[in-house]
Amino acid sequence: MSDTAEARPWSPSPLALERAAFRRAQRRRSGLVALVSTALVVTAVVLVVVGAPGWERARTAFFDPENAWAALPAILEGLWLNLRVWVIAGTVGTLLGLGLAILRTSRIPALFPVRALAIGYIDLFRGVPVLLVLYLVGFALPALRLEWLPTSSAFLGALAIVLTYTAYLAEVFRAGIESVHPSQVAAARSLGLSRAQSMRTVVLPQAVRNVTAPLANNLISLQKDSGLISVLGAVDAIRAAQIATTGTYNFTPYVVAGLLFFLVSFPLTRAVDAYQRRRGWGRSLATVTGGGDIR
Amino acid sequence: MTALLSLRGVRKTYPAPAAARSRVREQARVVLDDIDLDVDRHRCVVLIGASGSGKSTLLRVVNLLDEIDDGQILLDGQDVADPRLDANAVRARMGMVFQAYNLFPHMRVLDNVTLALRLVHRRPREEADAAAVEMLRRVGLAHKATAYPDQLSGGEQQRAAIARALVHGPELLLLDEVTSALDPELVGEVLDLLAELRGEGRTMLVATHEMGFARRVADEVCYLHDGQVHERGTPEQVLGDPQRERTRAFLSRLAS
Ligand SMILES: Nc1ncnc2c1ncn2[C@@H]1O[C@H](COP(=O)(O)OP(=O)(O)OP(=O)(O)O)[C@@H](O)[C@H]1O
Ligand SMILES: [Mg+2]
């Protein structure tokens, strides 16, 4: 049947050249406008902040370079703990969350009690504040004096965060699974694929792709909440900053810790965007039939 | 000789949509009402009928994508509506082209076509790819093998769906409006393809709105109305000289 024919040679008409020139000029003007408006906004913000009556005192209390430099090593060491908790809790939580979401859709009768438990667990932990879970896990579990259970505050803190975020992530994945249209399952099953095969090859890839944004959101939020383990006494970045501020009335270490948290999470958001583009998911409208470069 | 596919007293209802505040409890809607139908091997039976008359539903229940309320669906004399049967194995013997194509948007066209070969028919990757490329060539889509479905035109998507349904060599083809998005030339080519497939021993059940298509490809035409086979016969009989009033009315409205 039809294959594409060799294209005829083309040189743009004067009309096309004139339009292209107009578009170029328009792009230049847009760039200029963006630049000027950015400069205006930045100037306004700087004037307001620097012109504030308390600016001098605020600057020494929050942005003192010497203080920052002195507190940095301890905060970095604390951040290393945050990072480990983040990576481990994020990985475990993602895998368990995905497992629970799949479990909820399974129809195997023997799994009924597990399914019921999973639903109860998700409902419970979605509704309880992380801080409370941290206190309960951190103080109640050791009280049981279980020999095999590590009692370090970092471990218990990570456990509490895993418990909470597994529930959140399970809901994210469930939303993703439900976002895939039933006709996709029909097409897969029609080919003879089993329930499990169509879940694995047709539903899950689309589900995950549909929820990458909320997924990344939750993982970033987990990274920040990893700071909460400090309430159990684990010396993470926030606790290290707190220690550094004691008695000095200088809050620069908090700013340093905040900056470091941001520096960790920001690349993640960008990495997710880049990954999506590489996989062709975030393909721009213009490359899809029915989409276009809409003026 | 038993027919490849026989429907005996097939009934399918859909629950009435839950009307929010209505106190009137609506009856379930009967979409297929006591359908009897035989499709012999190497034959092509075409379903025609108004929109909503149940053509797609009939194809879906034959493909075991929905449960029937009553009756039998006999494939090779075996009742496949029996819940004790392995439905996956039954479905693997059929190939279905959906009215809305239902291509997998996250896979390239080639992977759409090879999926069943790899996972269900356990063919090695290279063999599956070769078979898929050959099938895509037959529907004129070899040059789009690495494109994603959302980069294809409507007619190209339709042909990709045809390739996906044919590549594993199913005995029974269920085709729902397979030419709706094609230009007359492509319709002709798809028709030739179907004729070829029939020569290879395939059996087809086709739903269509295009009477020209029905006339050219059908051994038998069934006119569905009110969930029943209202009239059936050769294309010449049903399309050329319909016996019943409703069929005549339906066809004359199409002609005008
Ligand atoms: N899942 C469903 N739930 C409720 N009603 C349904 C469902 N699927 C189909 N129906 C109804 O069954 C009837 C038959 O639908 P079907 O898709 O089989 O029609 P069709 O003959 O293929 O029509 P068309 O020519 O427009 O494709 C329609 O009235 C439709 O609303
Ligand atoms: Mg239909």
PDB file of C-alpha atoms in Angstrom, chain B:
ATOM      1  CA  MET B   1     -19.421 -30.004   9.367  1.00  0.00           C
ATOM      2  CA  THR B   2     -19.925 -27.774  12.385  1.00  0.00           C
ATOM      3  CA  ALA B   3     -19.583 -24.051  11.913  1.00  0.00           C
ATOM      4  CA  LEU B   4     -16.443 -22.439  13.384  1.00  0.00           C
ATOM      5  CA  LEU B   5     -18.604 -20.068  15.375  1.00  0.00           C
ATOM      6  CA  SER B   6     -22.202 -20.573  16.421  1.00  0.00           C
ATOM      7  CA  LEU B   7     -24.283 -18.364  18.655  1.00  0.00           C
ATOM      8  CA  ARG B   8     -27.282 -20.054  20.254  1.00  0.00           C
ATOM      9  CA  GLY B   9     -29.877 -17.950  22.037  1.00  0.00           C
ATOM     10  CA  VAL B  10     -27.351 -15.327  23.099  1.00  0.00           C
ATOM     11  CA  ARG B  11     -28.803 -12.657  25.351  1.00  0.00           C
ATOM     12  CA  LYS B  12     -26.968  -9.628  26.683  1.00  0.00           C
ATOM     13  CA  THR B  13     -28.385  -6.825  28.784  1.00  0.00           C
ATOM     14  CA  TYR B  14     -26.804  -3.745  30.255  1.00  0.00           C
ATOM     15  CA  PRO B  15     -28.138  -2.319  33.498  1.00  0.00           C
ATOM     16  CA  ALA B  16     -30.077   0.889  33.023  1.00  0.00           C
ATOM     17  CA  PRO B  17     -27.924   3.907  33.851  1.00  0.00           C
ATOM     18  CA  ALA B  18     -28.516   4.832  37.483  1.00  0.00           C
ATOM     19  CA  ALA B  19     -30.757   7.861  37.127  1.00  0.00           C
ATOM     20  CA  ALA B  20     -29.837  10.014  40.079  1.00  0.00           C
ATOM     21  CA  ARG B  21     -33.075  11.170  41.653  1.00  0.00           C
ATOM     22  CA  SER B  22     -35.554   9.234  39.577  1.00  0.00           C
ATOM     23  CA  ARG B  23     -37.965   7.017  41.486  1.00  0.00           C
ATOM     24  CA  VAL B  24     -38.882   5.094  38.354  1.00  0.00           C
ATOM     25  CA  ARG B  25     -36.735   1.973  38.252  1.00  0.00           C
ATOM     26  CA  GLU B  26     -35.794   1.535  34.659  1.00  0.00           C
ATOM     27  CA  GLN B  27     -35.629  -1.851  33.017  1.00  0.00           C
ATOM     28  CA  ALA B  28     -32.244  -3.262  32.055  1.00  0.00           C
ATOM     29  CA  ARG B  29     -31.565  -2.571  28.399  1.00  0.00           C
ATOM     30  CA  VAL B  30     -31.605  -5.681  26.208  1.00  0.00           C
ATOM     31  CA  VAL B  31     -28.857  -5.251  23.636  1.00  0.00           C
ATOM     32  CA  LEU B  32     -28.726  -8.807  22.272  1.00  0.00           C
ATOM     33  CA  ASP B  33     -32.004 -10.691  22.400  1.00  0.00           C
ATOM     34  CA  ASP B  34     -31.925 -14.422  21.646  1.00  0.00           C
ATOM     35  CA  ILE B  35     -29.352 -14.234  18.865  1.00  0.00           C
ATOM     36  CA  ASP B  36     -28.715 -17.300  16.696  1.00  0.00           C
ATOM     37  CA  LEU B  37     -25.855 -17.009  14.244  1.00  0.00           C
ATOM     38  CA  ASP B  38     -23.518 -19.367  12.395  1.00  0.00           C
ATOM     39  CA  VAL B  39     -20.215 -18.494  10.781  1.00  0.00           C
ATOM     40  CA  ASP B  40     -18.816 -21.346   8.728  1.00  0.00           C
ATOM     41  CA  ARG B  41     -15.109 -21.764   8.130  1.00  0.00           C
ATOM     42  CA  HIS B  42     -13.582 -19.642   5.369  1.00  0.00           C
ATOM     43  CA  ARG B  43     -16.701 -17.551   5.304  1.00  0.00           C
ATOM     44  CA  CYS B  44     -17.365 -13.903   6.000  1.00  0.00           C
ATOM     45  CA  VAL B  45     -20.496 -12.823   7.792  1.00  0.00           C
ATOM     46  CA  VAL B  46     -21.260  -9.109   7.877  1.00  0.00           C
ATOM     47  CA  LEU B  47     -23.383  -7.439  10.542  1.00  0.00           C
ATOM     48  CA  ILE B  48     -25.272  -4.320   9.573  1.00  0.00           C
ATOM     49  CA  GLY B  49     -27.745  -2.262  11.551  1.00  0.00           C
ATOM     50  CA  ALA B  50     -28.414   1.159  12.962  1.00  0.00           C
ATOM     51  CA  SER B  51     -26.010   2.788  15.395  1.00  0.00           C
ATOM     52  CA  GLY B  52     -26.607   1.271  18.812  1.00  0.00           C
ATOM     53  CA  SER B  53     -28.160  -1.921  17.396  1.00  0.00           C
ATOM     54  CA  GLY B  54     -25.575  -4.077  19.169  1.00  0.00           C
ATOM     55  CA  LYS B  55     -22.999  -4.914  16.468  1.00  0.00           C
ATOM     56  CA  SER B  56     -19.978  -4.032  18.596  1.00  0.00           C
ATOM     57  CA  THR B  57     -21.523  -5.720  21.615  1.00  0.00           C
ATOM     58  CA  LEU B  58     -21.966  -8.934  19.641  1.00  0.00           C
ATOM     59  CA  LEU B  59     -18.308  -8.901  18.601  1.00  0.00           C
ATOM     60  CA  ARG B  60     -17.200  -8.143  22.161  1.00  0.00           C
ATOM     61  CA  VAL B  61     -19.126 -11.034  23.714  1.00  0.00           C
ATOM     62  CA  VAL B  62     -17.785 -13.430  21.057  1.00  0.00           C
ATOM     63  CA  ASN B  63     -14.275 -12.231  21.980  1.00  0.00           C
ATOM     64  CA  LEU B  64     -15.150 -12.987  25.641  1.00  0.00           C
ATOM     65  CA  LEU B  65     -14.652  -9.364  26.636  1.00  0.00           C
ATOM     66  CA  ASP B  66     -18.027  -9.314  28.356  1.00  0.00           C
ATOM     67  CA  GLU B  67     -20.247 -11.942  29.970  1.00  0.00           C
ATOM     68  CA  ILE B  68     -23.521 -12.943  28.330  1.00  0.00           C
ATOM     69  CA  ASP B  69     -26.729 -13.340  30.332  1.00  0.00           C
ATOM     70  CA  ASP B  70     -27.894 -16.475  28.559  1.00  0.00           C
ATOM     71  CA  GLY B  71     -27.157 -18.749  25.620  1.00  0.00           C
ATOM     72  CA  GLN B  72     -24.116 -20.420  24.134  1.00  0.00           C
ATOM     73  CA  ILE B  73     -21.138 -19.261  22.136  1.00  0.00           C
ATOM     74  CA  LEU B  74     -19.771 -22.310  20.362  1.00  0.00           C
ATOM     75  CA  LEU B  75     -16.277 -22.158  18.930  1.00  0.00           C
ATOM     76  CA  ASP B  76     -15.571 -25.342  17.025  1.00  0.00           C
ATOM     77  CA  GLY B  77     -18.514 -26.905  18.832  1.00  0.00           C
ATOM     78  CA  GLN B  78     -17.148 -26.037  22.266  1.00  0.00           C
ATOM     79  CA  ASP B  79     -19.134 -23.656  24.453  1.00  0.00           C
ATOM     80  CA  VAL B  80     -16.645 -20.905  25.239  1.00  0.00           C
ATOM     81  CA  ALA B  81     -19.154 -18.967  27.344  1.00  0.00           C
ATOM     82  CA  ASP B  82     -18.584 -21.663  29.958  1.00  0.00           C
ATOM     83  CA  PRO B  83     -16.802 -19.925  32.863  1.00  0.00           C
ATOM     84  CA  ARG B  84     -14.748 -23.080  33.534  1.00  0.00           C
ATOM     85  CA  LEU B  85     -12.850 -22.584  30.283  1.00  0.00           C
ATOM     86  CA  ASP B  86      -9.512 -20.786  30.001  1.00  0.00           C
ATOM     87  CA  ALA B  87     -10.705 -17.614  28.321  1.00  0.00           C
ATOM     88  CA  ASN B  88      -7.175 -16.393  27.539  1.00  0.00           C
ATOM     89  CA  ALA B  89      -6.534 -19.408  25.337  1.00  0.00           C
ATOM     90  CA  VAL B  90      -9.876 -18.883  23.564  1.00  0.00           C
ATOM     91  CA  ARG B  91      -9.187 -15.202  22.942  1.00  0.00           C
ATOM     92  CA  ALA B  92      -5.732 -16.037  21.579  1.00  0.00           C
ATOM     93  CA  ARG B  93      -7.466 -17.941  18.744  1.00  0.00           C
ATOM     94  CA  MET B  94      -9.280 -14.795  17.634  1.00  0.00           C
ATOM     95  CA  GLY B  95      -8.149 -11.426  16.344  1.00  0.00           C
ATOM     96  CA  MET B  96     -10.226  -8.346  17.066  1.00  0.00           C
ATOM     97  CA  VAL B  97     -10.025  -4.906  15.523  1.00  0.00           C
ATOM     98  CA  PHE B  98     -11.796  -2.412  17.731  1.00  0.00           C
ATOM     99  CA  GLN B  99     -14.007   0.353  16.432  1.00  0.00           C
ATOM    100  CA  ALA B 100     -11.819   2.883  18.279  1.00  0.00           C
ATOM    101  CA  TYR B 101      -8.586   0.971  17.423  1.00  0.00           C
ATOM    102  CA  ASN B 102      -7.440   0.828  21.087  1.00  0.00           C
ATOM    103  CA  LEU B 103      -3.765   0.896  20.174  1.00  0.00           C
ATOM    104  CA  PHE B 104      -1.336   0.992  23.107  1.00  0.00           C
ATOM    105  CA  PRO B 105      -0.135   4.611  23.158  1.00  0.00           C
ATOM    106  CA  HIS B 106       3.058   3.890  25.129  1.00  0.00           C
ATOM    107  CA  MET B 107       4.385   1.381  22.607  1.00  0.00           C
ATOM    108  CA  ARG B 108       5.734   1.875  19.117  1.00  0.00           C
ATOM    109  CA  VAL B 109       3.610   0.480  16.315  1.00  0.00           C
ATOM    110  CA  LEU B 110       5.976  -2.482  15.973  1.00  0.00           C
ATOM    111  CA  ASP B 111       5.689  -3.344  19.673  1.00  0.00           C
ATOM    112  CA  ASN B 112       1.900  -3.019  19.491  1.00  0.00           C
ATOM    113  CA  VAL B 113       1.963  -5.662  16.789  1.00  0.00           C
ATOM    114  CA  THR B 114       4.503  -8.008  18.407  1.00  0.00           C
ATOM    115  CA  LEU B 115       3.074  -7.930  21.947  1.00  0.00           C
ATOM    116  CA  ALA B 116       0.824 -10.982  21.616  1.00  0.00           C
ATOM    117  CA  LEU B 117       3.445 -12.917  19.646  1.00  0.00           C
ATOM    118  CA  ARG B 118       5.996 -12.422  22.394  1.00  0.00           C
ATOM    119  CA  LEU B 119       3.835 -12.822  25.493  1.00  0.00           C
ATOM    120  CA  VAL B 120       1.081 -15.190  24.432  1.00  0.00           C
ATOM    121  CA  HIS B 121       2.587 -17.194  21.593  1.00  0.00           C
ATOM    122  CA  ARG B 122       6.084 -17.199  23.111  1.00  0.00           C
ATOM    123  CA  ARG B 123       7.956 -16.385  19.936  1.00  0.00           C
ATOM    124  CA  PRO B 124      11.503 -15.038  20.252  1.00  0.00           C
ATOM    125  CA  ARG B 125      11.896 -11.321  19.724  1.00  0.00           C
ATOM    126  CA  GLU B 126      13.574 -11.459  16.281  1.00  0.00           C
ATOM    127  CA  GLU B 127      10.988 -13.858  14.923  1.00  0.00           C
ATOM    128  CA  ALA B 128       8.143 -11.715  16.270  1.00  0.00           C
ATOM    129  CA  ASP B 129       9.683  -8.569  14.810  1.00  0.00           C
ATOM    130  CA  ALA B 130      10.084 -10.179  11.405  1.00  0.00           C
ATOM    131  CA  ALA B 131       6.473 -11.378  11.383  1.00  0.00           C
ATOM    132  CA  ALA B 132       5.250  -7.960  12.489  1.00  0.00           C
ATOM    133  CA  VAL B 133       7.238  -6.096   9.846  1.00  0.00           C
ATOM    134  CA  GLU B 134       5.848  -8.426   7.197  1.00  0.00           C
ATOM    135  CA  MET B 135       2.303  -7.822   8.456  1.00  0.00           C
ATOM    136  CA  LEU B 136       2.853  -4.061   8.568  1.00  0.00           C
ATOM    137  CA  ARG B 137       4.128  -4.227   5.006  1.00  0.00           C
ATOM    138  CA  ARG B 138       0.921  -5.959   3.952  1.00  0.00           C
ATOM    139  CA  VAL B 139      -1.167  -3.120   5.376  1.00  0.00           C
ATOM    140  CA  GLY B 140       1.223  -0.525   3.910  1.00  0.00           C
ATOM    141  CA  LEU B 141       2.610   0.663   7.201  1.00  0.00           C
ATOM    142  CA  ALA B 142       6.159  -0.721   7.276  1.00  0.00           C
ATOM    143  CA  HIS B 143       7.576   2.806   7.202  1.00  0.00           C
ATOM    144  CA  LYS B 144       5.733   3.682  10.431  1.00  0.00           C
ATOM    145  CA  ALA B 145       6.978   0.725  12.482  1.00  0.00           C
ATOM    146  CA  THR B 146       8.940   2.905  14.890  1.00  0.00           C
ATOM    147  CA  ALA B 147       6.332   5.645  15.239  1.00  0.00           C
ATOM    148  CA  TYR B 148       4.040   5.957  18.237  1.00  0.00           C
ATOM    149  CA  PRO B 149       0.292   5.556  17.634  1.00  0.00           C
ATOM    150  CA  ASP B 150      -0.380   9.217  18.371  1.00  0.00           C
ATOM    151  CA  GLN B 151       1.905  10.153  15.499  1.00  0.00           C
ATOM    152  CA  LEU B 152      -0.268   8.305  12.960  1.00  0.00           C
ATOM    153  CA  SER B 153      -3.252   9.529  10.984  1.00  0.00           C
ATOM    154  CA  GLY B 154      -6.624   7.946  11.706  1.00  0.00           C
ATOM    155  CA  GLY B 155      -6.391   5.567   8.739  1.00  0.00           C
ATOM    156  CA  GLU B 156      -2.837   4.608   9.661  1.00  0.00           C
ATOM    157  CA  GLN B 157      -3.949   3.820  13.216  1.00  0.00           C
ATOM    158  CA  GLN B 158      -6.727   1.683  11.831  1.00  0.00           C
ATOM    159  CA  ARG B 159      -4.292  -0.291   9.689  1.00  0.00           C
ATOM    160  CA  ALA B 160      -1.916  -0.695  12.644  1.00  0.00           C
ATOM    161  CA  ALA B 161      -4.842  -2.149  14.609  1.00  0.00           C
ATOM    162  CA  ILE B 162      -5.570  -4.524  11.723  1.00  0.00           C
ATOM    163  CA  ALA B 163      -1.937  -5.658  11.674  1.00  0.00           C
ATOM    164  CA  ARG B 164      -2.009  -6.232  15.432  1.00  0.00           C
ATOM    165  CA  ALA B 165      -5.132  -8.375  15.172  1.00  0.00           C
ATOM    166  CA  LEU B 166      -3.834 -10.460  12.252  1.00  0.00           C
ATOM    167  CA  VAL B 167      -0.183 -11.079  13.050  1.00  0.00           C
ATOM    168  CA  HIS B 168      -0.642 -14.157  15.251  1.00  0.00           C
ATOM    169  CA  GLY B 169      -2.675 -15.911  12.567  1.00  0.00           C
ATOM    170  CA  PRO B 170      -6.034 -16.137  14.358  1.00  0.00           C
ATOM    171  CA  GLU B 171      -8.675 -18.548  13.067  1.00  0.00           C
ATOM    172  CA  LEU B 172     -11.507 -16.115  13.628  1.00  0.00           C
ATOM    173  CA  LEU B 173     -11.309 -12.408  12.827  1.00  0.00           C
ATOM    174  CA  LEU B 174     -13.683  -9.984  14.504  1.00  0.00           C
ATOM    175  CA  LEU B 175     -13.588  -6.709  12.656  1.00  0.00           C
ATOM    176  CA  ASP B 176     -15.487  -3.683  13.925  1.00  0.00           C
ATOM    177  CA  GLU B 177     -15.772  -0.953  11.283  1.00  0.00           C
ATOM    178  CA  VAL B 178     -12.309  -1.690   9.914  1.00  0.00           C
ATOM    179  CA  THR B 179     -12.590   0.692   7.003  1.00  0.00           C
ATOM    180  CA  SER B 180     -14.358   3.652   8.604  1.00  0.00           C
ATOM    181  CA  ALA B 181     -11.266   5.882   8.485  1.00  0.00           C
ATOM    182  CA  LEU B 182      -9.906   4.820   5.095  1.00  0.00           C
ATOM    183  CA  ASP B 183     -10.097   6.463   1.687  1.00  0.00           C
ATOM    184  CA  PRO B 184     -11.736   4.492  -1.159  1.00  0.00           C
ATOM    185  CA  GLU B 185      -8.385   3.289  -2.466  1.00  0.00           C
ATOM    186  CA  LEU B 186      -7.327   1.982   0.934  1.00  0.00           C
ATOM    187  CA  VAL B 187     -10.766   0.426   1.453  1.00  0.00           C
ATOM    188  CA  GLY B 188     -10.148  -1.501  -1.764  1.00  0.00           C
ATOM    189  CA  GLU B 189      -6.753  -2.617  -0.543  1.00  0.00           C
ATOM    190  CA  VAL B 190      -8.060  -3.706   2.854  1.00  0.00           C
ATOM    191  CA  LEU B 191     -10.797  -5.625   1.038  1.00  0.00           C
ATOM    192  CA  ASP B 192      -8.172  -7.371  -1.062  1.00  0.00           C
ATOM    193  CA  LEU B 193      -6.282  -8.186   2.116  1.00  0.00           C
ATOM    194  CA  LEU B 194      -9.405  -9.672   3.690  1.00  0.00           C
ATOM    195  CA  ALA B 195     -10.064 -11.728   0.561  1.00  0.00           C
ATOM    196  CA  GLU B 196      -6.481 -12.976   0.697  1.00  0.00           C
ATOM    197  CA  LEU B 197      -6.868 -13.893   4.366  1.00  0.00           C
ATOM    198  CA  ARG B 198     -10.036 -15.768   3.590  1.00  0.00           C
ATOM    199  CA  GLY B 199      -8.108 -17.657   0.928  1.00  0.00           C
ATOM    200  CA  GLU B 200      -5.660 -18.606   3.676  1.00  0.00           C
ATOM    201  CA  GLY B 201      -8.555 -20.152   5.560  1.00  0.00           C
ATOM    202  CA  ARG B 202      -9.525 -17.383   7.961  1.00  0.00           C
ATOM    203  CA  THR B 203     -13.075 -16.869   9.070  1.00  0.00           C
ATOM    204  CA  MET B 204     -14.540 -13.436   9.623  1.00  0.00           C
ATOM    205  CA  LEU B 205     -17.310 -11.700  11.461  1.00  0.00           C
ATOM    206  CA  VAL B 206     -17.467  -8.062  10.432  1.00  0.00           C
ATOM    207  CA  ALA B 207     -19.543  -5.104  11.605  1.00  0.00           C
ATOM    208  CA  THR B 208     -19.886  -2.263   9.143  1.00  0.00           C
ATOM    209  CA  HIS B 209     -21.944   0.733   8.054  1.00  0.00           C
ATOM    210  CA  GLU B 210     -20.621   0.616   4.516  1.00  0.00           C
ATOM    211  CA  MET B 211     -22.941  -1.334   2.271  1.00  0.00           C
ATOM    212  CA  GLY B 212     -20.413  -1.302  -0.564  1.00  0.00           C
ATOM    213  CA  PHE B 213     -17.982  -3.052   1.721  1.00  0.00           C
ATOM    214  CA  ALA B 214     -20.662  -5.530   2.811  1.00  0.00           C
ATOM    215  CA  ARG B 215     -21.584  -6.248  -0.805  1.00  0.00           C
ATOM    216  CA  ARG B 216     -18.002  -6.973  -1.826  1.00  0.00           C
ATOM    217  CA  VAL B 217     -16.807  -9.061   1.084  1.00  0.00           C
ATOM    218  CA  ALA B 218     -19.836 -10.775   2.595  1.00  0.00           C
ATOM    219  CA  ASP B 219     -21.016 -14.347   2.094  1.00  0.00           C
ATOM    220  CA  GLU B 220     -23.904 -13.574   4.368  1.00  0.00           C
ATOM    221  CA  VAL B 221     -25.376 -10.324   5.661  1.00  0.00           C
ATOM    222  CA  CYS B 222     -27.264 -10.069   8.963  1.00  0.00           C
ATOM    223  CA  TYR B 223     -29.375  -7.045   9.691  1.00  0.00           C
ATOM    224  CA  LEU B 224     -29.561  -6.393  13.426  1.00  0.00           C
ATOM    225  CA  HIS B 225     -32.547  -4.551  14.825  1.00  0.00           C
ATOM    226  CA  ASP B 226     -33.845  -4.327  18.388  1.00  0.00           C
ATOM    227  CA  GLY B 227     -31.190  -6.802  19.522  1.00  0.00           C
ATOM    228  CA  GLN B 228     -32.387  -9.455  17.068  1.00  0.00           C
ATOM    229  CA  VAL B 229     -31.261 -10.728  13.694  1.00  0.00           C
ATOM    230  CA  HIS B 230     -34.108  -9.161  11.804  1.00  0.00           C
ATOM    231  CA  GLU B 231     -33.157 -10.394   8.361  1.00  0.00           C
ATOM    232  CA  ARG B 232     -30.346 -12.468   6.926  1.00  0.00           C
ATOM    233  CA  GLY B 233     -29.219 -13.846   3.592  1.00  0.00           C
ATOM    234  CA  THR B 234     -26.739 -13.297   0.800  1.00  0.00           C
ATOM    235  CA  PRO B 235     -25.761  -9.680   0.155  1.00  0.00           C
ATOM    236  CA  GLU B 236     -27.862  -9.743  -3.020  1.00  0.00           C
ATOM    237  CA  GLN B 237     -30.939 -10.806  -1.087  1.00  0.00           C
ATOM    238  CA  VAL B 238     -30.610  -8.574   1.969  1.00  0.00           C
ATOM    239  CA  LEU B 239     -29.143  -5.481   0.335  1.00  0.00           C
ATOM    240  CA  GLY B 240     -30.754  -5.857  -3.088  1.00  0.00           C
ATOM    241  CA  ASP B 241     -34.165  -7.244  -2.282  1.00  0.00           C
ATOM    242  CA  PRO B 242     -34.931  -6.953   1.431  1.00  0.00           C
ATOM    243  CA  GLN B 243     -38.025  -8.897   2.492  1.00  0.00           C
ATOM    244  CA  ARG B 244     -38.939  -7.017   5.628  1.00  0.00           C
ATOM    245  CA  GLU B 245     -40.218  -3.513   6.075  1.00  0.00           C
ATOM    246  CA  ARG B 246     -37.621  -2.397   8.646  1.00  0.00           C
ATOM    247  CA  THR B 247     -34.684  -3.573   6.576  1.00  0.00           C
ATOM    248  CA  ARG B 248     -36.037  -1.689   3.561  1.00  0.00           C
ATOM    249  CA  ALA B 249     -36.465   1.475   5.622  1.00  0.00           C
ATOM    250  CA  PHE B 250     -32.917   1.193   7.026  1.00  0.00           C
ATOM    251  CA  LEU B 251     -31.358   0.646   3.602  1.00  0.00           C
ATOM    252  CA  SER B 252     -33.351   3.388   1.891  1.00  0.00           C
ATOM    253  CA  ARG B 253     -32.276   5.866   4.539  1.00  0.00           C
ATOM    254  CA  LEU B 254     -28.668   4.883   3.898  1.00  0.00           C
ATOM    255  CA  ALA B 255     -29.095   5.319   0.163  1.00  0.00           C
ATOM    256  CA  SER B 256     -30.593   8.805   0.370  1.00  0.00           C
TER     257      SER B 256
END
